[in-house]
């Protein structure tokens, strides 16, 4: 646990008692604060009471009197589409609003760091797609190289729930736009921006607000090094804002598909090869084509981001390459879950939107595509140019019939359930095919989350007695 600093003896309100909220409450108490806890969910309140916390209804009149800060969980709206009533009351009363990320950055450094040989560092990763894989990949590479490392944030443990840093340790954080938008302190040593595509637009009132939330990590965080994906215009803009010029190697531009040889420092992947360029010359190259845990151009972009971040910490290219090759991938993200008769079964249940599904469809040559769920605005119409690799689609969930109308000439079958889709795809697949779960839709029509959907797919595949 990281005890929260700066609030000893003060009243701090905590709104939202999920994983991060309870971790925040524990860390506040450990730092000497008086924590006033509330959640609109009776189940969450009961879980907090089971830990011995006393609840305070923050919505009642006078509940915020004497409170010096309100700490809110990331899933609770604070601006768009409308502020939660308690957050609005806090803002109107002049009570600052923060989150656990802000508390972490003001509390992470400790007195015993003066005796360390190597000061602990924080790498923070944000973006639309690839955040989790990039975060986990950085942590894996560091661990394989013998560096002490912890992973937290939007993946793994809550940021305040991690252990105090040891000499030379690196903390790798995955940060969502919900987390970067509100944190009152953002001071990573290295910040990574993977890419940007439309998501959470209602929460940020459009793409401009969404990008602004991501940009805060760099503009207000002031990292020593910034790793910026420049395959979208927003990344190009951000890199240009942070750098003093093309030769400024404090900004490392990364790409999957572009050659970036005119900058002070860049890392890019083309035709399956990762290349690092510094001051106009290539200094390293890695063949990514046989790295099983990182298939496809989107994962090659993740590899570039992780490679660049690890290079800023002084790791050698050969150390990073070893970590890339031993990375097994994350569950539900281009995860190979089995093979039978030359047919591979890949779980990409995390592909909950069109952009992430597009990346999955581009990673394989001949696909038996399992798609559907709670479709988002526009359905899958934008995927039309990528359907040439799809031998047949097997459609499930609420949007199955809507998706069928957008497939053009691509063969399809309405399967409704995961069990039926896996059964039919496995029966029709031929050697060399990939049965790919990349739903391009949310899971909430049939599953509580994308993880449960991916677990169901994996269980159905394993039931096929795959060797």
CSV table of C-alpha atoms in Angstrom, one decimal:
chain,number,residue,atom,x,y,z
A,1,UNK,CA,0.0,0.0,0.0
A,2,UNK,CA,1.1,3.6,-0.7
A,3,UNK,CA,-0.1,5.7,2.2
A,4,UNK,CA,-1.6,9.0,1.0
A,5,UNK,CA,0.4,12.0,2.0
A,6,UNK,CA,-0.7,15.5,2.8
A,7,UNK,CA,-4.1,14.8,4.5
A,8,UNK,CA,-3.2,13.6,8.0
A,9,UNK,CA,-6.0,14.7,10.4
A,10,UNK,CA,-8.1,16.0,7.5
A,11,UNK,CA,-11.5,14.9,6.3
A,12,UNK,CA,-11.3,13.3,2.8
A,13,UNK,CA,-14.5,12.1,1.1
A,14,UNK,CA,-14.4,9.0,-1.2
A,15,UNK,CA,-17.2,8.5,-3.7
A,16,UNK,CA,-17.3,5.0,-5.3
A,17,UNK,CA,-16.2,1.9,-3.5
A,18,UNK,CA,-15.1,-0.5,-6.1
A,19,UNK,CA,-11.6,-1.8,-6.4
A,20,UNK,CA,-9.9,1.6,-6.7
A,21,UNK,CA,-12.3,3.3,-4.2
A,22,UNK,CA,-11.6,0.8,-1.4
A,23,UNK,CA,-7.9,0.9,-2.1
A,24,UNK,CA,-8.0,4.7,-1.8
A,25,UNK,CA,-9.9,4.5,1.5
A,26,UNK,CA,-7.3,2.1,3.0
A,27,UNK,CA,-4.4,4.3,1.8
A,28,UNK,CA,-6.0,7.5,3.2
A,29,UNK,CA,-6.5,5.9,6.6
A,30,UNK,CA,-2.9,4.6,6.5
A,31,UNK,CA,-1.8,8.2,5.8
A,32,UNK,CA,-3.7,9.5,8.8
A,33,UNK,CA,-6.7,11.0,7.1
A,34,UNK,CA,-10.3,10.7,8.2
A,35,UNK,CA,-12.1,8.9,5.2
A,36,UNK,CA,-15.8,9.6,4.6
A,37,UNK,CA,-17.0,6.8,2.3
A,38,UNK,CA,-20.1,6.5,0.0
A,39,UNK,CA,-21.4,4.5,-2.9
A,40,UNK,CA,-24.8,4.6,-4.5
A,41,UNK,CA,-24.8,0.8,-4.7
A,42,UNK,CA,-26.0,-1.0,-1.6
A,43,UNK,CA,-23.7,-4.0,-2.5
A,44,UNK,CA,-20.6,-1.8,-2.6
A,45,UNK,CA,-21.6,-0.2,0.7
A,46,UNK,CA,-22.0,-3.6,2.3
A,47,UNK,CA,-18.5,-4.7,1.0
A,48,UNK,CA,-17.0,-1.5,2.6
A,49,UNK,CA,-18.8,-2.1,5.9
A,50,UNK,CA,-17.5,-5.7,5.9
A,51,UNK,CA,-14.0,-4.3,5.9
A,52,UNK,CA,-14.9,-2.2,9.0
A,53,UNK,CA,-15.4,1.2,7.3
A,54,UNK,CA,-18.1,3.5,8.5
A,55,UNK,CA,-20.2,5.0,5.7
A,56,UNK,CA,-21.3,8.6,5.3
A,57,UNK,CA,-24.1,9.6,3.0
A,58,UNK,CA,-22.3,12.3,1.1
A,59,UNK,CA,-25.5,13.4,-0.6
A,60,UNK,CA,-27.2,14.7,2.6
A,61,UNK,CA,-27.1,18.3,3.5
A,62,UNK,CA,-23.9,19.4,5.3
A,63,UNK,CA,-22.1,16.1,4.6
A,64,UNK,CA,-19.3,17.9,2.8
A,65,UNK,CA,-18.7,20.4,5.5
A,66,UNK,CA,-15.0,20.4,6.5
A,67,UNK,CA,-14.0,18.1,3.7
A,68,UNK,CA,-10.8,19.2,2.1
A,69,UNK,CA,-11.0,17.0,-1.1
A,70,UNK,CA,-13.5,14.6,-2.8
A,71,UNK,CA,-11.8,11.6,-4.3
A,72,UNK,CA,-14.0,9.9,-7.0
A,73,UNK,CA,-13.8,6.6,-8.8
A,74,UNK,CA,-13.1,6.9,-12.6
A,75,UNK,CA,-16.4,5.5,-13.7
A,76,UNK,CA,-18.4,8.3,-12.1
A,77,UNK,CA,-19.1,11.2,-14.5
A,78,UNK,CA,-17.8,14.5,-13.2
A,79,UNK,CA,-18.6,16.8,-16.2
A,80,UNK,CA,-20.3,15.0,-19.2
A,81,UNK,CA,-22.9,13.9,-19.9
A,82,UNK,CA,-23.8,15.4,-16.5
A,83,UNK,CA,-21.9,15.5,-13.2
A,84,UNK,CA,-22.9,13.1,-10.5
A,85,UNK,CA,-24.9,15.0,-7.9
A,86,UNK,CA,-22.3,14.7,-5.1
A,87,UNK,CA,-19.5,15.8,-7.4
A,88,UNK,CA,-21.5,18.8,-8.5
A,89,UNK,CA,-22.2,19.6,-4.9
A,90,UNK,CA,-18.5,19.4,-4.1
A,91,UNK,CA,-17.6,21.7,-7.0
A,92,UNK,CA,-20.2,24.2,-6.1
A,93,UNK,CA,-18.9,24.2,-2.5
A,94,UNK,CA,-15.4,24.8,-3.7
A,95,UNK,CA,-14.2,21.3,-2.6
A,96,UNK,CA,-11.4,20.1,-4.9
A,97,UNK,CA,-12.2,16.9,-6.8
A,98,UNK,CA,-9.4,14.3,-7.4
A,99,UNK,CA,-8.9,10.6,-8.1
A,100,UNK,CA,-6.6,7.9,-6.9
A,101,UNK,CA,-4.1,8.6,-9.7
A,102,UNK,CA,-3.7,12.2,-8.4
A,103,UNK,CA,-3.2,10.9,-4.9
A,104,UNK,CA,-0.7,8.3,-6.1
A,105,UNK,CA,1.6,10.8,-7.8
A,106,UNK,CA,1.7,13.1,-4.8
A,107,UNK,CA,2.3,10.2,-2.4
A,108,UNK,CA,4.6,7.7,-4.3
A,109,UNK,CA,8.0,9.2,-3.4
A,110,UNK,CA,9.2,8.3,0.1
A,111,UNK,CA,11.9,9.4,2.5
A,112,UNK,CA,13.9,6.2,2.2
A,113,UNK,CA,14.5,7.0,-1.5
A,114,UNK,CA,17.5,9.1,-0.4
A,115,UNK,CA,19.4,5.9,0.3
A,116,UNK,CA,18.6,4.3,-3.0
A,117,UNK,CA,21.2,3.9,-5.7
A,118,UNK,CA,18.6,4.2,-8.5
A,119,UNK,CA,15.5,6.4,-8.0
A,120,UNK,CA,12.3,4.6,-8.7
A,121,UNK,CA,10.6,5.6,-12.0
A,122,UNK,CA,7.0,5.7,-13.3
A,123,UNK,CA,6.0,4.8,-16.8
A,124,UNK,CA,2.4,5.8,-17.7
A,125,UNK,CA,0.6,4.5,-20.8
A,126,UNK,CA,-2.5,6.0,-22.3
A,127,UNK,CA,-4.3,5.9,-25.7
A,128,UNK,CA,-7.4,4.3,-27.2
A,129,UNK,CA,-6.2,0.8,-28.2
A,130,UNK,CA,-3.2,-1.3,-27.1
A,131,UNK,CA,-2.9,0.3,-23.6
A,132,UNK,CA,-3.2,-2.9,-21.7
A,133,UNK,CA,-0.9,-4.9,-24.0
A,134,UNK,CA,1.7,-2.2,-24.0
A,135,UNK,CA,1.6,-1.8,-20.3
A,136,UNK,CA,1.9,-5.5,-19.7
A,137,UNK,CA,4.6,-5.8,-22.3
A,138,UNK,CA,6.8,-3.1,-20.7
A,139,UNK,CA,6.4,-4.8,-17.3
A,140,UNK,CA,7.2,-8.2,-18.8
A,141,UNK,CA,10.3,-7.0,-20.6
A,142,UNK,CA,11.6,-5.3,-17.4
A,143,UNK,CA,10.9,-8.4,-15.3
A,144,UNK,CA,12.7,-10.6,-17.8
A,145,UNK,CA,15.7,-8.2,-17.7
A,146,UNK,CA,15.8,-8.6,-13.9
A,147,UNK,CA,14.4,-5.1,-13.1
A,148,UNK,CA,12.1,-4.8,-10.1
A,149,UNK,CA,8.7,-3.8,-11.5
A,150,UNK,CA,5.0,-3.4,-10.5
A,151,UNK,CA,2.0,-2.9,-12.8
A,152,UNK,CA,-1.1,-1.1,-11.8
A,153,UNK,CA,-3.8,1.4,-12.8
A,154,UNK,CA,-6.4,0.3,-15.3
A,155,UNK,CA,-4.8,-3.1,-15.3
A,156,UNK,CA,-3.8,-5.3,-12.4
A,157,UNK,CA,-3.9,-3.6,-9.0
A,158,UNK,CA,-5.2,-0.2,-8.0
A,159,UNK,CA,-2.4,2.4,-7.9
A,160,UNK,CA,-2.6,2.9,-4.2
A,161,UNK,CA,-2.7,-0.8,-3.5
A,162,UNK,CA,0.9,-1.5,-4.8
A,163,UNK,CA,3.9,-1.9,-2.5
A,164,UNK,CA,6.2,0.9,-1.7
A,165,UNK,CA,9.0,1.1,-4.2
A,166,UNK,CA,12.3,-0.6,-3.7
A,167,UNK,CA,15.7,0.6,-5.1
A,168,UNK,CA,15.6,1.0,-8.9
A,169,UNK,CA,12.0,-0.2,-9.2
A,170,UNK,CA,9.7,0.8,-12.1
A,171,UNK,CA,6.0,1.2,-11.8
A,172,UNK,CA,4.1,0.8,-15.1
A,173,UNK,CA,0.6,2.3,-15.1
A,174,UNK,CA,-2.2,1.9,-17.6
A,175,UNK,CA,-4.3,5.1,-17.5
A,176,UNK,CA,-7.6,5.6,-19.1
A,177,UNK,CA,-9.0,8.9,-20.3
A,178,UNK,CA,-11.3,8.8,-17.2
A,179,UNK,CA,-8.2,8.7,-15.0
A,180,UNK,CA,-6.0,11.3,-16.8
A,181,UNK,CA,-8.8,13.8,-17.1
A,182,UNK,CA,-9.4,14.4,-13.4
A,183,UNK,CA,-6.1,13.6,-11.7
A,184,UNK,CA,-4.7,16.8,-10.0
A,185,UNK,CA,-1.2,15.5,-10.1
A,186,UNK,CA,0.3,13.8,-13.1
A,187,UNK,CA,4.1,13.4,-13.0
A,188,UNK,CA,5.3,10.3,-14.8
A,189,UNK,CA,9.0,10.0,-15.7
A,190,UNK,CA,8.0,8.4,-19.1
A,191,UNK,CA,4.6,8.9,-20.7
A,192,UNK,CA,3.3,6.8,-23.7
A,193,UNK,CA,0.5,7.6,-26.1
A,194,UNK,CA,-0.4,4.6,-28.3
A,195,UNK,CA,-3.1,5.9,-30.7
A,196,UNK,CA,-6.5,7.6,-30.8
A,197,UNK,CA,-9.8,6.4,-32.1
A,198,UNK,CA,-13.4,7.3,-31.2
A,199,UNK,CA,-14.4,6.0,-27.8
A,200,UNK,CA,-16.2,7.2,-24.6
A,201,UNK,CA,-17.3,10.3,-26.6
A,202,UNK,CA,-20.4,10.9,-24.5
A,203,UNK,CA,-18.2,11.0,-21.4
A,204,UNK,CA,-15.9,13.6,-23.0
A,205,UNK,CA,-18.5,15.5,-25.2
A,206,UNK,CA,-16.8,14.5,-28.4
A,207,UNK,CA,-13.3,13.7,-29.9
A,208,UNK,CA,-11.9,17.0,-28.8
A,209,UNK,CA,-12.6,16.4,-25.2
A,210,UNK,CA,-11.5,12.8,-25.4
A,211,UNK,CA,-8.1,13.9,-26.9
A,212,UNK,CA,-7.8,16.7,-24.3
A,213,UNK,CA,-8.2,14.1,-21.5
A,214,UNK,CA,-5.3,12.0,-22.9
A,215,UNK,CA,-3.2,15.1,-23.7
A,216,UNK,CA,-3.2,16.1,-20.0
A,217,UNK,CA,-0.7,13.3,-19.2
A,218,UNK,CA,1.9,15.0,-21.4
A,219,UNK,CA,1.0,18.8,-21.2
A,220,UNK,CA,0.5,18.8,-17.5
A,221,UNK,CA,2.6,15.8,-16.5
A,222,UNK,CA,5.8,17.1,-18.1
A,223,UNK,CA,7.5,13.7,-18.5
A,224,UNK,CA,11.2,13.4,-19.1
A,225,UNK,CA,10.5,11.3,-22.2
A,226,UNK,CA,7.4,11.1,-24.2
A,227,UNK,CA,6.7,8.1,-26.5
A,228,UNK,CA,4.1,9.2,-29.1
A,229,UNK,CA,2.3,7.1,-31.7
A,230,UNK,CA,2.0,9.2,-34.8
A,231,UNK,CA,-0.2,7.1,-37.0
A,232,UNK,CA,-3.1,9.5,-36.4
A,233,UNK,CA,-3.2,13.3,-36.7
A,234,UNK,CA,-3.6,13.8,-33.0
A,235,UNK,CA,-0.4,12.0,-32.3
A,236,UNK,CA,1.5,14.1,-34.9
A,237,UNK,CA,0.1,17.2,-33.3
A,238,UNK,CA,1.0,16.1,-29.8
A,239,UNK,CA,4.6,15.2,-30.8
A,240,UNK,CA,4.9,18.6,-32.4
A,241,UNK,CA,3.7,20.4,-29.3
A,242,UNK,CA,6.1,18.6,-27.0
A,243,UNK,CA,9.3,18.7,-29.1
A,244,UNK,CA,11.5,21.7,-29.7
A,245,UNK,CA,12.1,20.4,-33.2
A,246,UNK,CA,12.6,17.3,-35.3
A,247,UNK,CA,15.9,16.5,-33.6
A,248,UNK,CA,14.6,16.7,-30.0
A,249,UNK,CA,15.1,13.2,-28.7
A,250,UNK,CA,13.0,13.8,-25.6
A,251,UNK,CA,10.1,12.9,-27.9
A,252,UNK,CA,10.3,9.4,-29.4
A,253,UNK,CA,7.9,9.0,-32.3
A,254,UNK,CA,6.6,5.5,-33.0
A,255,UNK,CA,4.6,4.0,-35.9
A,256,UNK,CA,3.3,0.8,-37.4
A,257,UNK,CA,3.7,1.2,-41.1
A,258,UNK,CA,5.6,4.5,-41.5
A,259,UNK,CA,9.3,5.0,-41.9
A,260,UNK,CA,10.4,7.6,-39.4
A,261,UNK,CA,14.1,8.3,-40.1
A,262,UNK,CA,14.1,12.1,-40.0
A,263,UNK,CA,13.9,12.6,-36.2
A,264,UNK,CA,16.2,12.6,-33.2
A,265,UNK,CA,14.7,9.4,-32.0
A,266,UNK,CA,12.1,7.1,-33.5
A,267,UNK,CA,11.0,3.5,-33.4
A,268,UNK,CA,8.8,2.0,-36.2
A,269,UNK,CA,7.7,-1.3,-37.6
A,270,UNK,CA,7.3,-2.1,-41.3
A,271,UNK,CA,6.7,-5.4,-43.0
A,272,UNK,CA,7.2,-7.2,-39.6
A,273,UNK,CA,10.5,-5.6,-38.7
A,274,UNK,CA,11.0,-3.2,-35.8
A,275,UNK,CA,13.7,-0.5,-36.4
A,276,UNK,CA,15.1,2.0,-34.0
A,277,UNK,CA,16.6,5.2,-35.5
A,278,UNK,CA,18.6,7.8,-33.7
A,279,UNK,CA,20.1,11.0,-35.2
A,280,UNK,CA,19.6,9.9,-38.8
A,281,UNK,CA,20.9,6.3,-38.5
A,282,UNK,CA,19.5,2.9,-37.7
A,283,UNK,CA,20.8,1.5,-34.4
A,284,UNK,CA,18.8,-1.7,-33.9
A,285,UNK,CA,16.3,-4.0,-35.7
A,286,UNK,CA,14.1,-6.9,-34.5
A,287,UNK,CA,12.1,-9.4,-36.6
A,288,UNK,CA,8.6,-9.4,-35.1
A,289,UNK,CA,7.1,-11.8,-37.6
A,290,UNK,CA,7.6,-14.9,-35.5
A,291,UNK,CA,6.8,-13.3,-32.1
A,292,UNK,CA,3.7,-15.4,-31.4
A,293,UNK,CA,2.4,-13.2,-28.6
A,294,UNK,CA,2.3,-10.1,-30.8
A,295,UNK,CA,0.5,-10.9,-34.1
A,296,UNK,CA,-0.5,-8.2,-36.5
A,297,UNK,CA,0.4,-4.6,-37.2
A,298,UNK,CA,-1.5,-3.3,-34.1
A,299,UNK,CA,0.6,-5.4,-31.9
A,300,UNK,CA,3.7,-4.4,-33.7
A,301,UNK,CA,2.8,-0.8,-32.8
A,302,UNK,CA,2.5,-2.0,-29.1
A,303,UNK,CA,5.9,-3.6,-29.5
A,304,UNK,CA,7.4,-0.3,-30.7
A,305,UNK,CA,5.9,1.6,-27.8
A,306,UNK,CA,7.2,-0.9,-25.2
A,307,UNK,CA,10.6,-1.0,-26.9
A,308,UNK,CA,10.9,2.8,-26.9
A,309,UNK,CA,9.8,3.0,-23.2
A,310,UNK,CA,12.3,0.4,-22.1
A,311,UNK,CA,15.1,2.0,-24.1
A,312,UNK,CA,14.6,5.2,-22.2
A,313,UNK,CA,15.4,3.2,-19.0
A,314,UNK,CA,18.7,2.0,-20.5
A,315,UNK,CA,17.8,-1.5,-21.6
A,316,UNK,CA,19.8,-2.9,-24.5
A,317,UNK,CA,18.0,-3.9,-27.7
A,318,UNK,CA,18.9,-7.6,-27.1
A,319,UNK,CA,17.3,-7.5,-23.6
A,320,UNK,CA,14.1,-6.0,-25.0
A,321,UNK,CA,14.1,-8.5,-27.9
A,322,UNK,CA,14.3,-11.4,-25.4
A,323,UNK,CA,11.3,-10.0,-23.5
A,324,UNK,CA,9.3,-9.5,-26.7
A,325,UNK,CA,9.9,-13.1,-27.8
A,326,UNK,CA,8.8,-14.6,-24.4
A,327,UNK,CA,5.7,-12.5,-24.1
A,328,UNK,CA,2.6,-14.7,-24.2
A,329,UNK,CA,0.1,-12.0,-24.7
A,330,UNK,CA,-2.8,-10.8,-22.6
A,331,UNK,CA,-6.1,-12.7,-22.1
A,332,UNK,CA,-8.8,-11.6,-24.5
A,333,UNK,CA,-6.4,-9.6,-26.7
A,334,UNK,CA,-5.3,-11.6,-29.8
A,335,UNK,CA,-4.8,-14.5,-27.4
A,336,UNK,CA,-4.1,-17.9,-29.0
A,337,UNK,CA,-6.3,-20.3,-27.0
A,338,UNK,CA,-5.9,-23.5,-29.1
A,339,UNK,CA,-5.1,-25.2,-32.3
A,340,UNK,CA,-6.6,-28.2,-34.0
A,341,UNK,CA,-5.9,-29.7,-37.4
A,342,UNK,CA,-4.0,-26.6,-38.5
A,343,UNK,CA,-6.9,-24.3,-37.4
A,344,UNK,CA,-6.0,-21.6,-34.8
A,345,UNK,CA,-8.5,-20.2,-32.3
A,346,UNK,CA,-7.9,-16.6,-31.3
A,347,UNK,CA,-9.7,-14.8,-28.5
A,348,UNK,CA,-9.8,-11.0,-29.0
A,349,UNK,CA,-12.9,-10.4,-26.9
A,350,UNK,CA,-11.4,-7.0,-26.0
A,351,UNK,CA,-12.2,-5.8,-29.5
A,352,UNK,CA,-15.3,-4.1,-28.3
A,353,UNK,CA,-15.3,-1.4,-31.0
A,354,UNK,CA,-14.8,-1.2,-34.8
A,355,UNK,CA,-11.3,0.2,-34.6
A,356,UNK,CA,-9.9,-2.6,-32.5
A,357,UNK,CA,-11.8,-5.2,-34.5
A,358,UNK,CA,-10.3,-3.8,-37.7
A,359,UNK,CA,-6.8,-4.3,-36.2
A,360,UNK,CA,-7.7,-7.9,-35.4
A,361,UNK,CA,-9.1,-8.6,-38.9
A,362,UNK,CA,-5.8,-7.3,-40.4
A,363,UNK,CA,-3.7,-9.6,-38.4
A,364,UNK,CA,-4.7,-12.9,-40.1
A,365,UNK,CA,-5.0,-14.1,-43.7
A,366,UNK,CA,-8.1,-16.3,-43.7
A,367,UNK,CA,-10.7,-15.8,-40.9
A,368,UNK,CA,-13.8,-17.5,-39.5
A,369,UNK,CA,-15.0,-14.4,-37.7
A,370,UNK,CA,-17.2,-14.5,-34.6
A,371,UNK,CA,-18.7,-11.1,-34.1
A,372,UNK,CA,-21.7,-9.4,-32.5
A,373,UNK,CA,-23.0,-8.4,-29.1
A,374,UNK,CA,-24.4,-5.0,-28.2
A,375,UNK,CA,-23.4,-3.0,-31.3
A,376,UNK,CA,-22.3,0.6,-31.2
A,377,UNK,CA,-23.3,3.5,-33.4
A,378,UNK,CA,-22.7,2.8,-37.0
A,379,UNK,CA,-22.4,-1.0,-36.5
A,380,UNK,CA,-19.7,-2.6,-38.5
A,381,UNK,CA,-20.1,-0.6,-41.8
A,382,UNK,CA,-16.6,0.8,-41.5
A,383,UNK,CA,-15.1,-2.7,-41.6
A,384,UNK,CA,-16.3,-3.3,-45.2
A,385,UNK,CA,-12.9,-2.8,-46.8
A,386,UNK,CA,-11.3,-5.4,-44.5
A,387,UNK,CA,-13.8,-8.2,-45.1
A,388,UNK,CA,-11.7,-9.8,-47.9
A,389,UNK,CA,-9.9,-11.9,-45.4
A,390,UNK,CA,-13.2,-13.2,-43.9
A,391,UNK,CA,-14.2,-16.6,-45.2
A,392,UNK,CA,-17.4,-16.5,-43.2
A,393,UNK,CA,-18.9,-14.5,-40.3
A,394,UNK,CA,-20.7,-16.2,-37.4
A,395,UNK,CA,-22.9,-13.6,-35.7
A,396,UNK,CA,-24.0,-13.6,-32.1
A,397,UNK,CA,-25.9,-11.5,-29.7
A,398,UNK,CA,-28.3,-8.5,-29.9
A,399,UNK,CA,-26.8,-7.0,-33.0
A,400,UNK,CA,-26.4,-10.2,-35.1
A,401,UNK,CA,-29.1,-9.3,-37.6
A,402,UNK,CA,-28.0,-5.7,-37.9
A,403,UNK,CA,-24.4,-6.8,-38.5
A,404,UNK,CA,-25.6,-9.2,-41.2
A,405,UNK,CA,-27.1,-6.4,-43.2
A,406,UNK,CA,-23.6,-4.7,-43.3
A,407,UNK,CA,-21.5,-7.6,-44.5
A,408,UNK,CA,-22.1,-7.2,-48.2
A,409,UNK,CA,-21.2,-10.3,-50.1
A,410,UNK,CA,-19.4,-11.9,-47.1
A,411,UNK,CA,-21.0,-15.3,-46.2
A,412,UNK,CA,-22.5,-15.3,-42.8
A,413,UNK,CA,-24.6,-17.4,-40.3
A,414,UNK,CA,-26.8,-16.1,-37.5
A,415,UNK,CA,-25.7,-18.2,-34.6
A,416,UNK,CA,-27.1,-16.2,-31.7
A,417,UNK,CA,-25.0,-17.9,-29.0
A,418,UNK,CA,-21.2,-18.4,-28.5
A,419,UNK,CA,-21.7,-22.1,-28.2
A,420,UNK,CA,-23.3,-22.3,-31.6
A,421,UNK,CA,-20.8,-19.9,-33.2
A,422,UNK,CA,-17.8,-21.9,-32.0
A,423,UNK,CA,-19.4,-25.2,-33.0
A,424,UNK,CA,-20.2,-24.0,-36.6
A,425,UNK,CA,-16.9,-22.2,-37.1
A,426,UNK,CA,-14.9,-25.2,-36.0
A,427,UNK,CA,-16.9,-27.6,-38.1
A,428,UNK,CA,-16.3,-25.5,-41.3
A,429,UNK,CA,-12.8,-24.3,-40.7
A,430,UNK,CA,-9.9,-25.7,-42.8
A,431,UNK,CA,-6.2,-26.0,-42.2
A,432,UNK,CA,-4.7,-22.5,-42.2
A,433,UNK,CA,-7.9,-20.8,-41.1
A,434,UNK,CA,-8.1,-18.7,-37.9
A,435,UNK,CA,-11.4,-18.8,-35.9
A,436,UNK,CA,-11.3,-15.3,-34.5
A,437,UNK,CA,-13.5,-13.8,-31.8
A,438,UNK,CA,-13.3,-10.1,-32.5
A,439,UNK,CA,-16.9,-8.9,-31.6
A,440,UNK,CA,-16.8,-5.2,-32.6
A,441,UNK,CA,-19.4,-4.8,-30.0
A,442,UNK,CA,-19.9,-4.5,-26.2
A,443,UNK,CA,-20.7,-7.6,-24.3
A,444,UNK,CA,-23.5,-6.5,-22.1
A,445,UNK,CA,-26.4,-8.1,-23.9
A,446,UNK,CA,-25.1,-11.6,-23.0
A,447,UNK,CA,-22.2,-11.2,-20.6
A,448,UNK,CA,-21.3,-8.9,-17.7
A,449,UNK,CA,-18.0,-7.9,-19.3
A,450,UNK,CA,-15.7,-8.7,-22.2
A,451,UNK,CA,-13.6,-10.9,-20.0
A,452,UNK,CA,-16.6,-13.3,-19.3
A,453,UNK,CA,-17.3,-13.3,-23.1
A,454,UNK,CA,-13.7,-14.3,-23.8
A,455,UNK,CA,-13.7,-16.9,-21.1
A,456,UNK,CA,-16.9,-18.5,-22.6
A,457,UNK,CA,-15.2,-18.6,-26.1
A,458,UNK,CA,-12.1,-20.2,-24.6
A,459,UNK,CA,-14.1,-22.8,-22.7
A,460,UNK,CA,-16.1,-23.7,-25.8
A,461,UNK,CA,-12.8,-24.0,-27.8
A,462,UNK,CA,-11.3,-26.2,-25.1
A,463,UNK,CA,-14.4,-28.4,-25.1
A,464,UNK,CA,-13.5,-29.2,-28.7
A,465,UNK,CA,-10.6,-31.4,-27.3
A,466,UNK,CA,-7.9,-29.3,-29.0
A,467,UNK,CA,-4.5,-30.8,-28.7
